[in-house]
CSV table of N, CA and C in Angstrom, one decimal:
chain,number,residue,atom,x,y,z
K,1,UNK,N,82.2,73.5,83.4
K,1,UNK,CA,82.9,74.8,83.5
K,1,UNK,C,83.8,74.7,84.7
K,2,UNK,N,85.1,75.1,84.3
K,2,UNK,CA,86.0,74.8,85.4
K,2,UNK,C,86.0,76.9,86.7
K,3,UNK,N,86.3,76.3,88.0
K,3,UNK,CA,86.1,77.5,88.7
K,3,UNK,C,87.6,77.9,88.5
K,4,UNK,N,88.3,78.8,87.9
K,4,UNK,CA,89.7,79.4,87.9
K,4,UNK,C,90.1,79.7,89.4
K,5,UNK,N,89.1,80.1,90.2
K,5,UNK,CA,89.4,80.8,91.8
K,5,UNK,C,89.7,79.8,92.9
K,6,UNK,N,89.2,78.5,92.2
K,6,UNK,CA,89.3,76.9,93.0
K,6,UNK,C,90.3,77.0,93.3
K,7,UNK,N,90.3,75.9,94.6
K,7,UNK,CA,91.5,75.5,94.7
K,7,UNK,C,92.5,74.5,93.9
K,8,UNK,N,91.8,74.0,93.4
K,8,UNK,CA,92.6,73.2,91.8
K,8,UNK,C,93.6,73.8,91.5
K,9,UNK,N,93.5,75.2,91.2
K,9,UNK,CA,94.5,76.1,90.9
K,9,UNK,C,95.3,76.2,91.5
K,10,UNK,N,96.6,75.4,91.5
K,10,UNK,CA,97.4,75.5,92.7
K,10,UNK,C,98.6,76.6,92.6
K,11,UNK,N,99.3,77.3,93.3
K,11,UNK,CA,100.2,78.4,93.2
K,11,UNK,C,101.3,78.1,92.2
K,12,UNK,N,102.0,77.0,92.5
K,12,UNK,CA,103.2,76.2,91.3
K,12,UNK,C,102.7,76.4,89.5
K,13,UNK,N,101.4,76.2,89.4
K,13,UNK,CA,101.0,76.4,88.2
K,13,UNK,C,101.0,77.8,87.9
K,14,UNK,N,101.0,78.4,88.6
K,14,UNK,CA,100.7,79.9,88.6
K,14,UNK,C,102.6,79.9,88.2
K,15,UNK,N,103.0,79.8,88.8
K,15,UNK,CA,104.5,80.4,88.7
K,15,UNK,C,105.5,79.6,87.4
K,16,UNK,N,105.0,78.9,87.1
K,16,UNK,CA,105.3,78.3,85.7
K,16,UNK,C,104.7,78.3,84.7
K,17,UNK,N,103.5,79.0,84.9
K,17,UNK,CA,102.5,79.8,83.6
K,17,UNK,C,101.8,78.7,83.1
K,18,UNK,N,101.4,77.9,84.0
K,18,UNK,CA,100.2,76.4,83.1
K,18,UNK,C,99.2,76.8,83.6
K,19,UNK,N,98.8,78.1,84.2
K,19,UNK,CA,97.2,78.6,84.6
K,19,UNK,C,96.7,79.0,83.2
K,20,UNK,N,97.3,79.5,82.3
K,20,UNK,CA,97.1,79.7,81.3
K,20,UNK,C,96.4,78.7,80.2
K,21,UNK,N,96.8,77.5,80.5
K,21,UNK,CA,96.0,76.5,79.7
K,21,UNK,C,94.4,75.6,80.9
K,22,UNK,N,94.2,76.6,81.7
K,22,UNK,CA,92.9,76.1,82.6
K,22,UNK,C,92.0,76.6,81.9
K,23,UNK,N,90.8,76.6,81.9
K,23,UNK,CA,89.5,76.7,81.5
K,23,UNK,C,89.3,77.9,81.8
K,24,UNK,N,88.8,78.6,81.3
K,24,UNK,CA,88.2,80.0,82.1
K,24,UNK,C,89.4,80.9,82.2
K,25,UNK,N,90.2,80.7,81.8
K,25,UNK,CA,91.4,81.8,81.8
K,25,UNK,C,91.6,82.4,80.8
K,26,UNK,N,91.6,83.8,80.8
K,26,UNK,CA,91.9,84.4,79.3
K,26,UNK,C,93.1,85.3,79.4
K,27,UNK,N,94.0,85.3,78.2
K,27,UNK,CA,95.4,85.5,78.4
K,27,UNK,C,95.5,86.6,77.4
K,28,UNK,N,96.0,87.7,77.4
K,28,UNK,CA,96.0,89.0,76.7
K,28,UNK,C,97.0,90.4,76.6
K,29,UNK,N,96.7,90.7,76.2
K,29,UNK,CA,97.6,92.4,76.4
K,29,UNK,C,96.7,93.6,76.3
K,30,UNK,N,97.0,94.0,76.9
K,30,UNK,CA,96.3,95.6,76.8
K,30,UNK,C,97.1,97.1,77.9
K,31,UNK,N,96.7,98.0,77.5
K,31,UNK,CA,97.1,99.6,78.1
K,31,UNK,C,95.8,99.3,79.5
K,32,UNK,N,94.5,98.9,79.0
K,32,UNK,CA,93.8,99.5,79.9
K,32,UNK,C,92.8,98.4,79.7
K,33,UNK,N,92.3,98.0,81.4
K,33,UNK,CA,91.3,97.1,81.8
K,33,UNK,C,90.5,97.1,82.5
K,34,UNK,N,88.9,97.3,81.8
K,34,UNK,CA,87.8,97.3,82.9
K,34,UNK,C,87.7,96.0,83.7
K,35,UNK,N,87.7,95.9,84.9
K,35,UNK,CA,87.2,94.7,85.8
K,35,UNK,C,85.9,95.2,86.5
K,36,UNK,N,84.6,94.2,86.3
K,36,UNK,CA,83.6,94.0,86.8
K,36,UNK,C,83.1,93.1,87.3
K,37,UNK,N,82.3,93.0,87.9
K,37,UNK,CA,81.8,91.4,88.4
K,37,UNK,C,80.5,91.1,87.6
K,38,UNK,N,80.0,89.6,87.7
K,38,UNK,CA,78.5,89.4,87.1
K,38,UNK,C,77.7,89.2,88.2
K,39,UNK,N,78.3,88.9,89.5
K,39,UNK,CA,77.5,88.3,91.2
K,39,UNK,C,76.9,89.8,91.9
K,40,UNK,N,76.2,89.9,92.3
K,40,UNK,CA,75.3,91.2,92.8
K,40,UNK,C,76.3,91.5,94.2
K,41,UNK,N,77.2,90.6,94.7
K,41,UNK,CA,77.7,90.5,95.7
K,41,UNK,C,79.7,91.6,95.5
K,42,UNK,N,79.7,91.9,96.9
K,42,UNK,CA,81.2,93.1,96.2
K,42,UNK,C,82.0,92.1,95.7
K,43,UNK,N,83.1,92.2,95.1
K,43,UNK,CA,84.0,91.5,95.0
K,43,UNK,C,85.5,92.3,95.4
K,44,UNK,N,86.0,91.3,96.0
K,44,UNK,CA,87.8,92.5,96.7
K,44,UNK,C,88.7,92.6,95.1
K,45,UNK,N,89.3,93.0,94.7
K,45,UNK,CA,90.7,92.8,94.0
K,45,UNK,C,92.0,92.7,94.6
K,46,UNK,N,92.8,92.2,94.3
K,46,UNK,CA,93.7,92.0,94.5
K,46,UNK,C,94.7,92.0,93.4
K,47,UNK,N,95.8,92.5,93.1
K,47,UNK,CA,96.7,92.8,91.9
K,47,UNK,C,98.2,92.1,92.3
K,48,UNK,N,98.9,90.9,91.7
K,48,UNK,CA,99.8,91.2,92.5
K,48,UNK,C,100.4,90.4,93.9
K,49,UNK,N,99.3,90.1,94.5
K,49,UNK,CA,99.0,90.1,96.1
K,49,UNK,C,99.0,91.5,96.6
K,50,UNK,N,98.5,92.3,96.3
K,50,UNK,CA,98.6,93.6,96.9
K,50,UNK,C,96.9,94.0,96.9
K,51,UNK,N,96.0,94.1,97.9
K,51,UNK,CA,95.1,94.8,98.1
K,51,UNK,C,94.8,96.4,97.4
K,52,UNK,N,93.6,96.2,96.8
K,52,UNK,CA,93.6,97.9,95.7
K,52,UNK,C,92.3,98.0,95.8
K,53,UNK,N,91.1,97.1,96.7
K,53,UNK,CA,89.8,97.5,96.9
K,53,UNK,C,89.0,97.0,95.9
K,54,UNK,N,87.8,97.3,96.2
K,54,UNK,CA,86.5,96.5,95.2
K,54,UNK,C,86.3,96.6,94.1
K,55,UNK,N,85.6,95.9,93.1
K,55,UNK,CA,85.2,95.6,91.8
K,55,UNK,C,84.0,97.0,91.7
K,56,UNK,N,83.8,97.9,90.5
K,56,UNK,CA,84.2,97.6,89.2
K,56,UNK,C,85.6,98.4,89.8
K,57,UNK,N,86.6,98.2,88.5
K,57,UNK,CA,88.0,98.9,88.7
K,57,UNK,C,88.4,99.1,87.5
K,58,UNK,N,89.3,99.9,86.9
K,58,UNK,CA,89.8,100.2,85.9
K,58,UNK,C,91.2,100.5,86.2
K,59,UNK,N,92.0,99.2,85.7
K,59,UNK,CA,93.9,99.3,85.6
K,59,UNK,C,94.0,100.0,84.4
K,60,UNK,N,95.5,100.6,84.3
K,60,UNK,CA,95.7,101.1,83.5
K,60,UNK,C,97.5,101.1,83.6
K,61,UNK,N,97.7,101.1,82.1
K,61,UNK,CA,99.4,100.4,82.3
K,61,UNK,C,100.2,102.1,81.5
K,62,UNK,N,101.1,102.9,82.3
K,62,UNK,CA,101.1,103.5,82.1
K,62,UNK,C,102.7,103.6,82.0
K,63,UNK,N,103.4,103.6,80.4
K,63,UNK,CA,104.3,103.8,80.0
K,63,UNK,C,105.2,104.8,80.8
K,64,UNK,N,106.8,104.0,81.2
K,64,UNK,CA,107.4,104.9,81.5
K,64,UNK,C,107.2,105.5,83.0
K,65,UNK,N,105.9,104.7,84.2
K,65,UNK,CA,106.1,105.0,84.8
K,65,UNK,C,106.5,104.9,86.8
K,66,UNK,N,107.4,104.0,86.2
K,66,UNK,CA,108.5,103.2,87.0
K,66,UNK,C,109.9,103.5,86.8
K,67,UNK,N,110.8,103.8,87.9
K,67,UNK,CA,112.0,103.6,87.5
K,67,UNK,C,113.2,103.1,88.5
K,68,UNK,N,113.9,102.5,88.0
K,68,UNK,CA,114.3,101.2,88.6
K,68,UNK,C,115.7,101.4,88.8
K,69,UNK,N,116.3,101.0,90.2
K,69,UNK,CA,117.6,101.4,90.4
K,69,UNK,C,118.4,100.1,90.8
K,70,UNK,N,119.5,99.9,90.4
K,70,UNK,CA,120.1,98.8,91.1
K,70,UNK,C,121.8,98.9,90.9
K,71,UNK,N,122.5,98.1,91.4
K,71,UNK,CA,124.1,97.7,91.4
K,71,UNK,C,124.3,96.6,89.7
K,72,UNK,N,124.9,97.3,89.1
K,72,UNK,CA,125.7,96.3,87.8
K,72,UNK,C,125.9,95.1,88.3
K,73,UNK,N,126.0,94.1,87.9
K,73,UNK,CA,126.6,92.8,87.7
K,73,UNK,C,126.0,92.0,89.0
């Protein structure tokens, strides 16, 4: 069983989407995601690279609620 969290996992994989074919990785869609741990111990999250605090958590993708400004061309 391969560890996803290893260092194996190098960032370049990450950024060209070949994390997706590692072991232990599951690839999906959804509105809404329980995250829990199975280790008695806390676990941090991180989303992103952004800091959002400990496990269990519940994301939630919420249509419509972003809006985005920028310069044409």
């Amino acid at each position: 069983s391969s560890d996803v969290c290893s260092s194996d996992l190098r960032l370049p994989r990450i950024y060209r989407g070949r994390h997706l074919e590692e072991e232990g990785v599951v690839h999906g869609r959804a509105r809404v995601v329980q995250l829990s741990s199975l280790s008695e111990e806390r676990v941090w999250l991180e989303l992103d690279g952004e800091p959002l605090g400990w496990l269990p958590a519940r994301v939630e993708v919420v249509p419509d609620a972003l809006c985005f400004f920028g310069v044409p061309g």
